[in-house]
XYZ file of N, CA and C in Angstrom:
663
model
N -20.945 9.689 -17.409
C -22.087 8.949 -16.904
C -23.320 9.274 -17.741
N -24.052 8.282 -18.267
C -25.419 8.676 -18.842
C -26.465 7.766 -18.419
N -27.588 7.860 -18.969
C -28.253 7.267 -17.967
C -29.575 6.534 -18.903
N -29.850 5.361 -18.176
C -30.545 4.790 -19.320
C -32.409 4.404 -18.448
N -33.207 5.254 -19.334
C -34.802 5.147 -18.607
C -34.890 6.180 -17.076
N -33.945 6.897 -16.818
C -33.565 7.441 -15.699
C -32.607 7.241 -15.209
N -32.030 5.848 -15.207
C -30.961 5.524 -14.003
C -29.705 5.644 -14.451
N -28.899 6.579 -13.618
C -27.597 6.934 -13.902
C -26.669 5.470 -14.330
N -25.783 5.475 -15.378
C -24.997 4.076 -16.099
C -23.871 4.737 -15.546
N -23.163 4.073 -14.944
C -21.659 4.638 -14.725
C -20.596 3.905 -15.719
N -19.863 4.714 -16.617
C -19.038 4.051 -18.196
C -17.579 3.907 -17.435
N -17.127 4.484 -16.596
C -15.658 4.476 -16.446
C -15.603 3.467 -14.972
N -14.616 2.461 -15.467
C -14.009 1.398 -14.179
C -13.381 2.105 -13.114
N -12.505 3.355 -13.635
C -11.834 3.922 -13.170
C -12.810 4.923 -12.037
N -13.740 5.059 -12.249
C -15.022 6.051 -10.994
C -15.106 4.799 -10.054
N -15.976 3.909 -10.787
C -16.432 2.863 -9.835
C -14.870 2.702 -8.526
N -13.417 2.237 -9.040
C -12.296 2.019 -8.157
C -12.194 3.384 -7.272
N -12.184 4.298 -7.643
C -12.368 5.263 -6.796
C -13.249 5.734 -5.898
N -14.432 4.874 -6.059
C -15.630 5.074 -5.255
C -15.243 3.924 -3.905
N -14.965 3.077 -4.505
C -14.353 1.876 -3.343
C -13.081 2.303 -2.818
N -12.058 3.283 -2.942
C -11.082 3.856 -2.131
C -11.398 4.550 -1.029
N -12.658 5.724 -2.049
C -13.036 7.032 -1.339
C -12.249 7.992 -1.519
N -10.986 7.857 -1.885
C -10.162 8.783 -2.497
C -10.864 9.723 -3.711
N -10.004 10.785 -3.926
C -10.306 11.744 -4.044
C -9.123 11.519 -6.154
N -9.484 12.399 -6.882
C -8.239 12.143 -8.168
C -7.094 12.852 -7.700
N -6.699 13.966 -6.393
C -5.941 14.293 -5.704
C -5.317 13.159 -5.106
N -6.061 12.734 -4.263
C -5.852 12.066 -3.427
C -4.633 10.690 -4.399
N -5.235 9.983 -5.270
C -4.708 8.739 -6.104
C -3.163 9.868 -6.625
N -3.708 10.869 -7.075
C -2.149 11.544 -7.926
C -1.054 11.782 -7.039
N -1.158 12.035 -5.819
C -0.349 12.346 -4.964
C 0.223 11.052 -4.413
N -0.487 9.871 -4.159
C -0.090 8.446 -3.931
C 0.944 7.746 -5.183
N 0.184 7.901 -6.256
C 1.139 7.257 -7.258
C 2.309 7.938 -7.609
N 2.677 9.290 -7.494
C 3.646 9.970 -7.259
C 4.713 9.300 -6.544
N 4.377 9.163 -4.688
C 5.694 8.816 -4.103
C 5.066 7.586 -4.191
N 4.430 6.698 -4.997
C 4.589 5.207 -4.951
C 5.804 5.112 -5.696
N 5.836 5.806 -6.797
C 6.977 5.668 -8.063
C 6.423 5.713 -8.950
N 4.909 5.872 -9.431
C 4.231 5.881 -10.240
C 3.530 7.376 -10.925
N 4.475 8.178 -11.277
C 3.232 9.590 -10.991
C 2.925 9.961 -12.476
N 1.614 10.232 -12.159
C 0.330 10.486 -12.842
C -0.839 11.758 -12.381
N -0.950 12.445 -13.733
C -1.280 13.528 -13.396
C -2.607 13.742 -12.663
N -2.871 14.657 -12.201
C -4.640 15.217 -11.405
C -5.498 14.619 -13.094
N -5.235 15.803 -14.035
C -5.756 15.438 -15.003
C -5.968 14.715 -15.960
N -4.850 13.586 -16.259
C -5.423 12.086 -16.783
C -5.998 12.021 -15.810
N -6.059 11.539 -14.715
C -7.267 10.340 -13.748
C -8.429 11.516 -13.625
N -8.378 12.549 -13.705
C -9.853 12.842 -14.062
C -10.408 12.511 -15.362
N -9.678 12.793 -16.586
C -10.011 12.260 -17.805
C -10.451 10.395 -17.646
N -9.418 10.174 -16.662
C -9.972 8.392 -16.686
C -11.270 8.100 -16.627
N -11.969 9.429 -15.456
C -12.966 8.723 -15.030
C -14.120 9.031 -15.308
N -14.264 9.623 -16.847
C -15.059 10.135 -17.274
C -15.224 8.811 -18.784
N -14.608 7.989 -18.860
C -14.676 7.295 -19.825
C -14.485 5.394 -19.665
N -14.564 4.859 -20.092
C -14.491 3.474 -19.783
C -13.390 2.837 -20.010
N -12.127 2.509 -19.089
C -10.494 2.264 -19.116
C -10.175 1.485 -20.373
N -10.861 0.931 -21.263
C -10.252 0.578 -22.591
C -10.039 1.981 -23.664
N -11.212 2.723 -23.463
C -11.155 4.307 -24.335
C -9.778 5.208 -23.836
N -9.744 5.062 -22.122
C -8.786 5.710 -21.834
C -7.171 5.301 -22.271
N -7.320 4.036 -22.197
C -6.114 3.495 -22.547
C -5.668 4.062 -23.641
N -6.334 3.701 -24.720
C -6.145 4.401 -26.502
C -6.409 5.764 -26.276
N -6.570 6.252 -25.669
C -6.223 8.156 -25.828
C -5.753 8.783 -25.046
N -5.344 7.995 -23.889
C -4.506 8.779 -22.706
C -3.078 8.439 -23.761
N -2.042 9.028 -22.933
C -0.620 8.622 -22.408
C -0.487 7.285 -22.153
N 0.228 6.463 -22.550
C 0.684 5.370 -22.193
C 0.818 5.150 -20.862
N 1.815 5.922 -20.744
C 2.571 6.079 -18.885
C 1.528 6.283 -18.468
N 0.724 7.477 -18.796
C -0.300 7.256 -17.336
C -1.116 6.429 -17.278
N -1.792 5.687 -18.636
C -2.878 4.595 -17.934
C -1.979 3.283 -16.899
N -0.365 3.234 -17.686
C 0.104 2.398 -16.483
C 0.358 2.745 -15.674
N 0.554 3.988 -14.847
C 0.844 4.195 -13.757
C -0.344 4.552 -12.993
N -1.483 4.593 -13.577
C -2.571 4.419 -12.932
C -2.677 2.650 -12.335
N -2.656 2.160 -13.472
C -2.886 0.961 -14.007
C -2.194 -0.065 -12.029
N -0.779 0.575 -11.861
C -0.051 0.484 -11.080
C -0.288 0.808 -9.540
N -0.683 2.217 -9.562
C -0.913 2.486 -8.399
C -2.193 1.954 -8.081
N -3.116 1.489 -8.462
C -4.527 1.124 -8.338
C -4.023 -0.686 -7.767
N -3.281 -1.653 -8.972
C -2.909 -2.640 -8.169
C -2.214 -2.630 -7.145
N -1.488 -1.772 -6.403
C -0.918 -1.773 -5.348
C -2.189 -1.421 -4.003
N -3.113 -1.261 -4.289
C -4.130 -1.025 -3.409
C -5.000 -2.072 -3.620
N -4.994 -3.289 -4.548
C -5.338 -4.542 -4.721
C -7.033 -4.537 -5.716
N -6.838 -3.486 -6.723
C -7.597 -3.338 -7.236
C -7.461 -3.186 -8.979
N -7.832 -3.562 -9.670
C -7.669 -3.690 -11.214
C -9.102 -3.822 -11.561
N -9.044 -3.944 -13.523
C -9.749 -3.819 -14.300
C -10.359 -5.460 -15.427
N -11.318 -5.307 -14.772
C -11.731 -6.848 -15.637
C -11.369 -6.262 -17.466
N -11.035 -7.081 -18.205
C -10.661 -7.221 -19.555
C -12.245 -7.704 -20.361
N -13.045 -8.563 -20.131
C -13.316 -9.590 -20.740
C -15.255 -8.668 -20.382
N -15.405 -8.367 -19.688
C -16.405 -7.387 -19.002
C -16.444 -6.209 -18.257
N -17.339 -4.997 -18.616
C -16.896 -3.882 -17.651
C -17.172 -4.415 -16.118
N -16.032 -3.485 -15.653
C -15.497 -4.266 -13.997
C -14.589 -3.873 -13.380
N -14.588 -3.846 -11.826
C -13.634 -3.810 -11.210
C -12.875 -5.174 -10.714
N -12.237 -5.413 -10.214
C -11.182 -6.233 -10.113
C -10.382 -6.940 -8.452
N -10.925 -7.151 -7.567
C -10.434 -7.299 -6.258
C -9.085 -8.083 -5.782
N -8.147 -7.788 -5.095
C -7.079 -8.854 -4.331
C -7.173 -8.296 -2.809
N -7.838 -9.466 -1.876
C -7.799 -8.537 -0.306
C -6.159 -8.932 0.057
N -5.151 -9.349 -0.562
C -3.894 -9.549 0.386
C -2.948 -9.468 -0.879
N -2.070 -8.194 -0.344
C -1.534 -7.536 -1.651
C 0.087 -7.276 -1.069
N 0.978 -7.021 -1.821
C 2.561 -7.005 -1.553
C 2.822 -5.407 -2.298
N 2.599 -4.752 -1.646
C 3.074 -3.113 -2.036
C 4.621 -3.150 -2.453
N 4.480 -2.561 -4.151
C 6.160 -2.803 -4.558
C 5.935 -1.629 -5.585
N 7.178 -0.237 -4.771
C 7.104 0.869 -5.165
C 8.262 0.558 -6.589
N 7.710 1.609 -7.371
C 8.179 2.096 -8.595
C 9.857 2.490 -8.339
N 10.303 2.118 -9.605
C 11.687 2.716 -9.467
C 12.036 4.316 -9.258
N 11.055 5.106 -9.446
C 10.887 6.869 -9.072
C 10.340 6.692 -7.513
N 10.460 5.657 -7.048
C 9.926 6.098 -5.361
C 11.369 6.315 -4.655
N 11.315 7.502 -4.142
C 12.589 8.204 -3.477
C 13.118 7.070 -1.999
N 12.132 7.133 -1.439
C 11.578 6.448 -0.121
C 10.697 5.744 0.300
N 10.752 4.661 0.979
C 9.944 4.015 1.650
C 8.806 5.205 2.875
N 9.651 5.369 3.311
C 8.764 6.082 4.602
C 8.063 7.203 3.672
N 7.894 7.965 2.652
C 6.874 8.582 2.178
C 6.562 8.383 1.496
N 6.484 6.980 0.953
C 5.154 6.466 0.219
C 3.977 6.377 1.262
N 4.651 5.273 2.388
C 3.590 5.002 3.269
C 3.023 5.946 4.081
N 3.759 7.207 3.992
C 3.186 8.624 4.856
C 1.475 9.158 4.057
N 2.043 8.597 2.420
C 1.271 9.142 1.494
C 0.212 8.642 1.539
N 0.230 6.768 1.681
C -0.856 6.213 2.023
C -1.255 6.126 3.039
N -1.119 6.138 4.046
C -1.708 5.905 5.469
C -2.703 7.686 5.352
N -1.806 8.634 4.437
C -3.324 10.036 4.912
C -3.871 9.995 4.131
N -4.100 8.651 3.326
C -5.066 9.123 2.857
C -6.493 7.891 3.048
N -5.988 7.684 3.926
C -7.335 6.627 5.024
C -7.614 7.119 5.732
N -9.158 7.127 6.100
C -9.722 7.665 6.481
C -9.852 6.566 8.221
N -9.850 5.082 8.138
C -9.997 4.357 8.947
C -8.375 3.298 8.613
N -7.510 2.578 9.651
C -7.035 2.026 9.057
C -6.086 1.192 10.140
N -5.286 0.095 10.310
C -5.027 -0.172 11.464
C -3.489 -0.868 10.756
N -2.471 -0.388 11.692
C -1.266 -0.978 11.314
C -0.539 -2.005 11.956
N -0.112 -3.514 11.840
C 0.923 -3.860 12.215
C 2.028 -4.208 11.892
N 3.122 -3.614 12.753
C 4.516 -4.013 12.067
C 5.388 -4.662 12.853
N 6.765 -5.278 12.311
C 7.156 -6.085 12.916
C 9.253 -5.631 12.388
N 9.857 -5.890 13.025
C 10.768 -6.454 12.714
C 11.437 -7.791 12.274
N 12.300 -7.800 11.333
C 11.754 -9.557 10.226
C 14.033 -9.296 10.106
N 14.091 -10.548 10.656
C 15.462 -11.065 9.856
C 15.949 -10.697 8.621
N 17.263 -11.061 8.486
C 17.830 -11.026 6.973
C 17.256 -11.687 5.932
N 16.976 -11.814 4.962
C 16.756 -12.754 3.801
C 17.827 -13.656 3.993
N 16.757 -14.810 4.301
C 17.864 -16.366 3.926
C 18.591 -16.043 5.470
N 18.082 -15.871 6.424
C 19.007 -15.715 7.951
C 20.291 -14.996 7.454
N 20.777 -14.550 6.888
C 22.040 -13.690 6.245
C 22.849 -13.105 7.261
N 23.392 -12.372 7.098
C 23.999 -11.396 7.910
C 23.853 -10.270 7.666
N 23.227 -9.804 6.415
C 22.777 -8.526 6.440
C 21.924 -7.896 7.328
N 21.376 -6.344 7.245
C 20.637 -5.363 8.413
C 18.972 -6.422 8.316
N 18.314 -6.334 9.718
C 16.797 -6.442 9.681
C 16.506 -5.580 8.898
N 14.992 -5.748 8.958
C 14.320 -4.759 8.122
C 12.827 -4.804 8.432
N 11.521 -3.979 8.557
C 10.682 -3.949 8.379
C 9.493 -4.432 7.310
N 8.805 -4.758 8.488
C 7.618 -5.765 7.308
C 6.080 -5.080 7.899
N 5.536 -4.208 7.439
C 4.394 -3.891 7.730
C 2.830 -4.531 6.914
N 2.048 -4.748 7.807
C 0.696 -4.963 7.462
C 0.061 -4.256 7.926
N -0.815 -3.495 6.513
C -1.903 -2.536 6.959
C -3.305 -2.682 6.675
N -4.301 -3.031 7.038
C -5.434 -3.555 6.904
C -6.725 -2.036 6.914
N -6.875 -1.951 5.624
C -8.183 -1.129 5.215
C -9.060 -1.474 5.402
N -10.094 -0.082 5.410
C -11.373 0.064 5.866
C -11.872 -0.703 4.527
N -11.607 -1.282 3.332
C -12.120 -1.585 2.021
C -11.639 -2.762 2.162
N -11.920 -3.650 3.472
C -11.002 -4.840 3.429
C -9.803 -5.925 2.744
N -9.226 -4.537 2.360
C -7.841 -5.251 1.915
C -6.644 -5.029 3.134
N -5.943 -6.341 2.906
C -4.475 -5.870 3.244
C -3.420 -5.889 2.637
N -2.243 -4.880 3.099
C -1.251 -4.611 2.337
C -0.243 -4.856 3.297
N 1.041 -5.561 2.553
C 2.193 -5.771 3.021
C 3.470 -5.316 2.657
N 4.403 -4.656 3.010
C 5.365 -3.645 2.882
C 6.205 -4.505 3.016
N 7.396 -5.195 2.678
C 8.575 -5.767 3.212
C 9.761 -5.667 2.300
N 9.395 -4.584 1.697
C 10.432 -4.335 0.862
C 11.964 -4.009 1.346
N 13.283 -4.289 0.619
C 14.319 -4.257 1.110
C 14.747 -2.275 1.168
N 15.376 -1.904 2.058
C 15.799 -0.371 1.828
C 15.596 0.473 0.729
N 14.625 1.322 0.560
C 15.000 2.101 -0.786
C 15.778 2.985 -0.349
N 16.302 3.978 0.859
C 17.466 4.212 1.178
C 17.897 3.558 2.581
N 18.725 3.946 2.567
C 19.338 3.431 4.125
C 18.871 3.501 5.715
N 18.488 4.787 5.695
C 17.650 5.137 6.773
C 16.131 4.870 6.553
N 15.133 3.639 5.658
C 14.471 3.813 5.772
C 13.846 2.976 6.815
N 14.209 2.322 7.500
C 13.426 1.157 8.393
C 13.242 2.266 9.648
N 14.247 3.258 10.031
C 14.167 3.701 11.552
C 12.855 5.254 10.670
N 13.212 5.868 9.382
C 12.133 6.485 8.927
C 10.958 6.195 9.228
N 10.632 4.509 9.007
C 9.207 4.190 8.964
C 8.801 4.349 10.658
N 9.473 3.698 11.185
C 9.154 3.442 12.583
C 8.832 4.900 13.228
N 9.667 6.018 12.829
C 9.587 6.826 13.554
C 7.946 7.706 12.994
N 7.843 7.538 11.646
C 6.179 8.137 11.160
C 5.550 7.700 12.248
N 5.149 6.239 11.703
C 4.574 5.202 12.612
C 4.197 5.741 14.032
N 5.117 6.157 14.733
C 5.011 6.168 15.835
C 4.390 7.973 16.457
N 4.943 8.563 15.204
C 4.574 10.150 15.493
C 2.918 10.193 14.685
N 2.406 9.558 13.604
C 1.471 9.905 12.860
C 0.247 8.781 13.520
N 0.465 7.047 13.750
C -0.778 6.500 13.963
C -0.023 5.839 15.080
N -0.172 6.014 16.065
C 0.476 5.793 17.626
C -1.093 4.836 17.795
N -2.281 5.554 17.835
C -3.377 4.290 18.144
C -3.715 3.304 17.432
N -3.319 3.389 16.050
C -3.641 2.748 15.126
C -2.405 1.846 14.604
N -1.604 1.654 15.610
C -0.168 0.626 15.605
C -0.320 -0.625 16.539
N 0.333 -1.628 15.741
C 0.730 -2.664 16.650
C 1.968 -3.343 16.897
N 2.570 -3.694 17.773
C 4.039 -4.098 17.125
C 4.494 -5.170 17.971
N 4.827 -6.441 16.705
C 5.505 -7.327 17.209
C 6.359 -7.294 18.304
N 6.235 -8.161 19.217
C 7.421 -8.083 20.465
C 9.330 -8.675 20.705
N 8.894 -9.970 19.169
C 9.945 -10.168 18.838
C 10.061 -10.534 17.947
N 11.661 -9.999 16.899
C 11.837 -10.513 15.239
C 11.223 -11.475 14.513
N 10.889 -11.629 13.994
C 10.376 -12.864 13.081
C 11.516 -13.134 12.025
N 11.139 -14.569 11.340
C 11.754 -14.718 10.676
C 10.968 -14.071 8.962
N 12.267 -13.748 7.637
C 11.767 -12.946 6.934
C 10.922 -13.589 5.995
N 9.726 -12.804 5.882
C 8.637 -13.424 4.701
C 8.481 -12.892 3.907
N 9.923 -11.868 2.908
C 9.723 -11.605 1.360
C 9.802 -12.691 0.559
N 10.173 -14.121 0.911
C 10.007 -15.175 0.140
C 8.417 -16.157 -0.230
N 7.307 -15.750 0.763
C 6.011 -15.867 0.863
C 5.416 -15.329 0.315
N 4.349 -15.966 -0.424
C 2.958 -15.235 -1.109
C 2.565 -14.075 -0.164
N 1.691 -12.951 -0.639
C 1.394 -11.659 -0.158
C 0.723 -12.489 1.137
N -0.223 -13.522 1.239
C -0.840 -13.744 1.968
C -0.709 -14.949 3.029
N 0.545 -15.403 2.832
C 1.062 -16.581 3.607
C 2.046 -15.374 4.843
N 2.679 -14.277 4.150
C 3.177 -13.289 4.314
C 2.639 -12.775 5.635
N 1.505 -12.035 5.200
C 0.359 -11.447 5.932
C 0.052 -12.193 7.428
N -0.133 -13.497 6.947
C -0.514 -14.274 7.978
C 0.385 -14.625 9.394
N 1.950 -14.153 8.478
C 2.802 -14.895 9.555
C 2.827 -13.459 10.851
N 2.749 -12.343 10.105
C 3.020 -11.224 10.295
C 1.939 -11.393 11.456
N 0.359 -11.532 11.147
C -0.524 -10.937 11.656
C -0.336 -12.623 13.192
N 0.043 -13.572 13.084
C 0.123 -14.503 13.953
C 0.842 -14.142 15.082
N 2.118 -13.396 14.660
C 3.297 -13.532 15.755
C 2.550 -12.123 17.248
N 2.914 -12.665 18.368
C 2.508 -11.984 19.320
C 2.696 -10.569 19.696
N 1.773 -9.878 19.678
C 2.213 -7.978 19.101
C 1.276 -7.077 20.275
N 2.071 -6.222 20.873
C 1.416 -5.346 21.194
C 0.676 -3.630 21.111
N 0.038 -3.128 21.435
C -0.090 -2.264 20.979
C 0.880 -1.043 21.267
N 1.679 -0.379 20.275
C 2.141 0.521 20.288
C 2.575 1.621 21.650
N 0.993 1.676 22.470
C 1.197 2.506 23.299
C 1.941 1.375 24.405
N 2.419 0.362 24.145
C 3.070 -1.048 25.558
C 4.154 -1.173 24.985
N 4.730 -0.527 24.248
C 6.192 -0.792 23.479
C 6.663 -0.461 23.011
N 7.897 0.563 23.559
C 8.599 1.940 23.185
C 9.148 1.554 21.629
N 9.159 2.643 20.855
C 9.976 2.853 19.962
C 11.677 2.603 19.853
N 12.057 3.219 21.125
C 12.743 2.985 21.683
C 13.270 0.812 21.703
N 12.412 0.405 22.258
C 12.728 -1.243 22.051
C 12.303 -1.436 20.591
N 12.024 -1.045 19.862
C 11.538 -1.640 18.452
C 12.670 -1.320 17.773
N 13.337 0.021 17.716
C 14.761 0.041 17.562
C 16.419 -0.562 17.553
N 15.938 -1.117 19.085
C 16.818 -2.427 19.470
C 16.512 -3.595 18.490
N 15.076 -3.833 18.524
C 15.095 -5.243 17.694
C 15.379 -5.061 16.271
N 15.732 -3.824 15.722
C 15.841 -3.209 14.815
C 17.642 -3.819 14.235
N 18.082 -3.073 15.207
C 19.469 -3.380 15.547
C 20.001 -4.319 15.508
N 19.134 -5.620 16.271
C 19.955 -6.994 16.807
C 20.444 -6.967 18.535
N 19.885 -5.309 18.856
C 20.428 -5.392 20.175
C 19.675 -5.818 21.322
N 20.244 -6.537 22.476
C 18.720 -7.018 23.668
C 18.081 -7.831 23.153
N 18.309 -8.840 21.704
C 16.749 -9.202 20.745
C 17.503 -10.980 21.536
């Protein structure tokens, strides 16, 4: 940062995106990690001391993209053409091939909001199929974005994983559909979002885990 007639110039895109998270360069390294993306404490401090075209040409490759990565998954990027940040409020969270799990990515992101409100749903097979349901979460930030999860299993147990965080970590800050929907990984992030946030949901504390399980299943649904 230097400063021109007095007033502090801020040079790195990469401060400014972090100022609009509130996150911490902990905070982002530990996220892009179990996103699938991991990147050290110390590139993204180096990021943010310089202006993301400098960083690009003297970091690591990998890490300006896996910065590059974990930053669009929070619906935020880097203008090209002018220094800048970059906005998307309705975003499709799609972890890295190094993400172990679903349920601790989103463990990773949900602590590290400070404000944040979840709804999730149980969603059909792709294409009505016969394959397992699966989970479709929308999570709506204090930085008015939302994010949508509907990714297919990264392991097997991850749909009853998520549910069960969910239910042990943001119990007030849950909402949950009352019955399956049909599946919207074939929808824009935000046609997605919409169907999710339409269908009739209650709050968490009116609707056992226990029944979200069932609809989980196919059972009672």
């Amino acid at each position: 940062m230097t400063k021109n007639q007095g007033v502090p110039m801020i040079e790195s895109e990469l401060l400014i995106g972090m100022a609009l998270l509130q996150w911490t360069p902990r905070q982002l390294s530990d996220y892009a990690s179990a996103l699938g993306y991991p990147v050290s404490l110390s590139a993204i401090e180096d990021g943010m001391g310089m202006p993301w075209s400098r960083f690009c040409l003297s970091a690591d490759s990998l890490a300006a993209t896996n910065v590059q990565e974990a930053l669009a998954s929070l619906g935020l990027g880097f203008a090209h053409e002018v220094f800048g940040v970059t906005r998307k409020f309705d975003v499709r969270l799609e972890p890295g091939e190094s993400c172990v799990s679903g349920s601790q990515f989103i463990g990773a992101l949900l602590q590290n909001f400070a404000t944040y409100q979840v709804t999730a749903t149980v969603q059909e097979p792709v294409d009505g199929g016969l394959g397992r349901r699966s989970i479709a979460l929308v999570i709506t930030t204090s930085f008015g974005t939302k994010l949508l999860y509907d990714e297919a299993a990264i392991k097997e147990t991850d749909a009853e994983d998520i549910l069960a965080l969910l239910y042990a970590t943001c119990l007030t800050r849950l909402a949950v559909v009352t019955e399956c929907i049909e599946n919207v990984h074939c929808l824009r992030p935000e046609d997605a979002i919409e169907r999710v946030l339409a269908a009739p949901a209650l709050p968490a504390t009116g609707i056992s885990r226990a029944r979200t399980q069932q609809l989980l299943s196919g059972e009672n649904s």
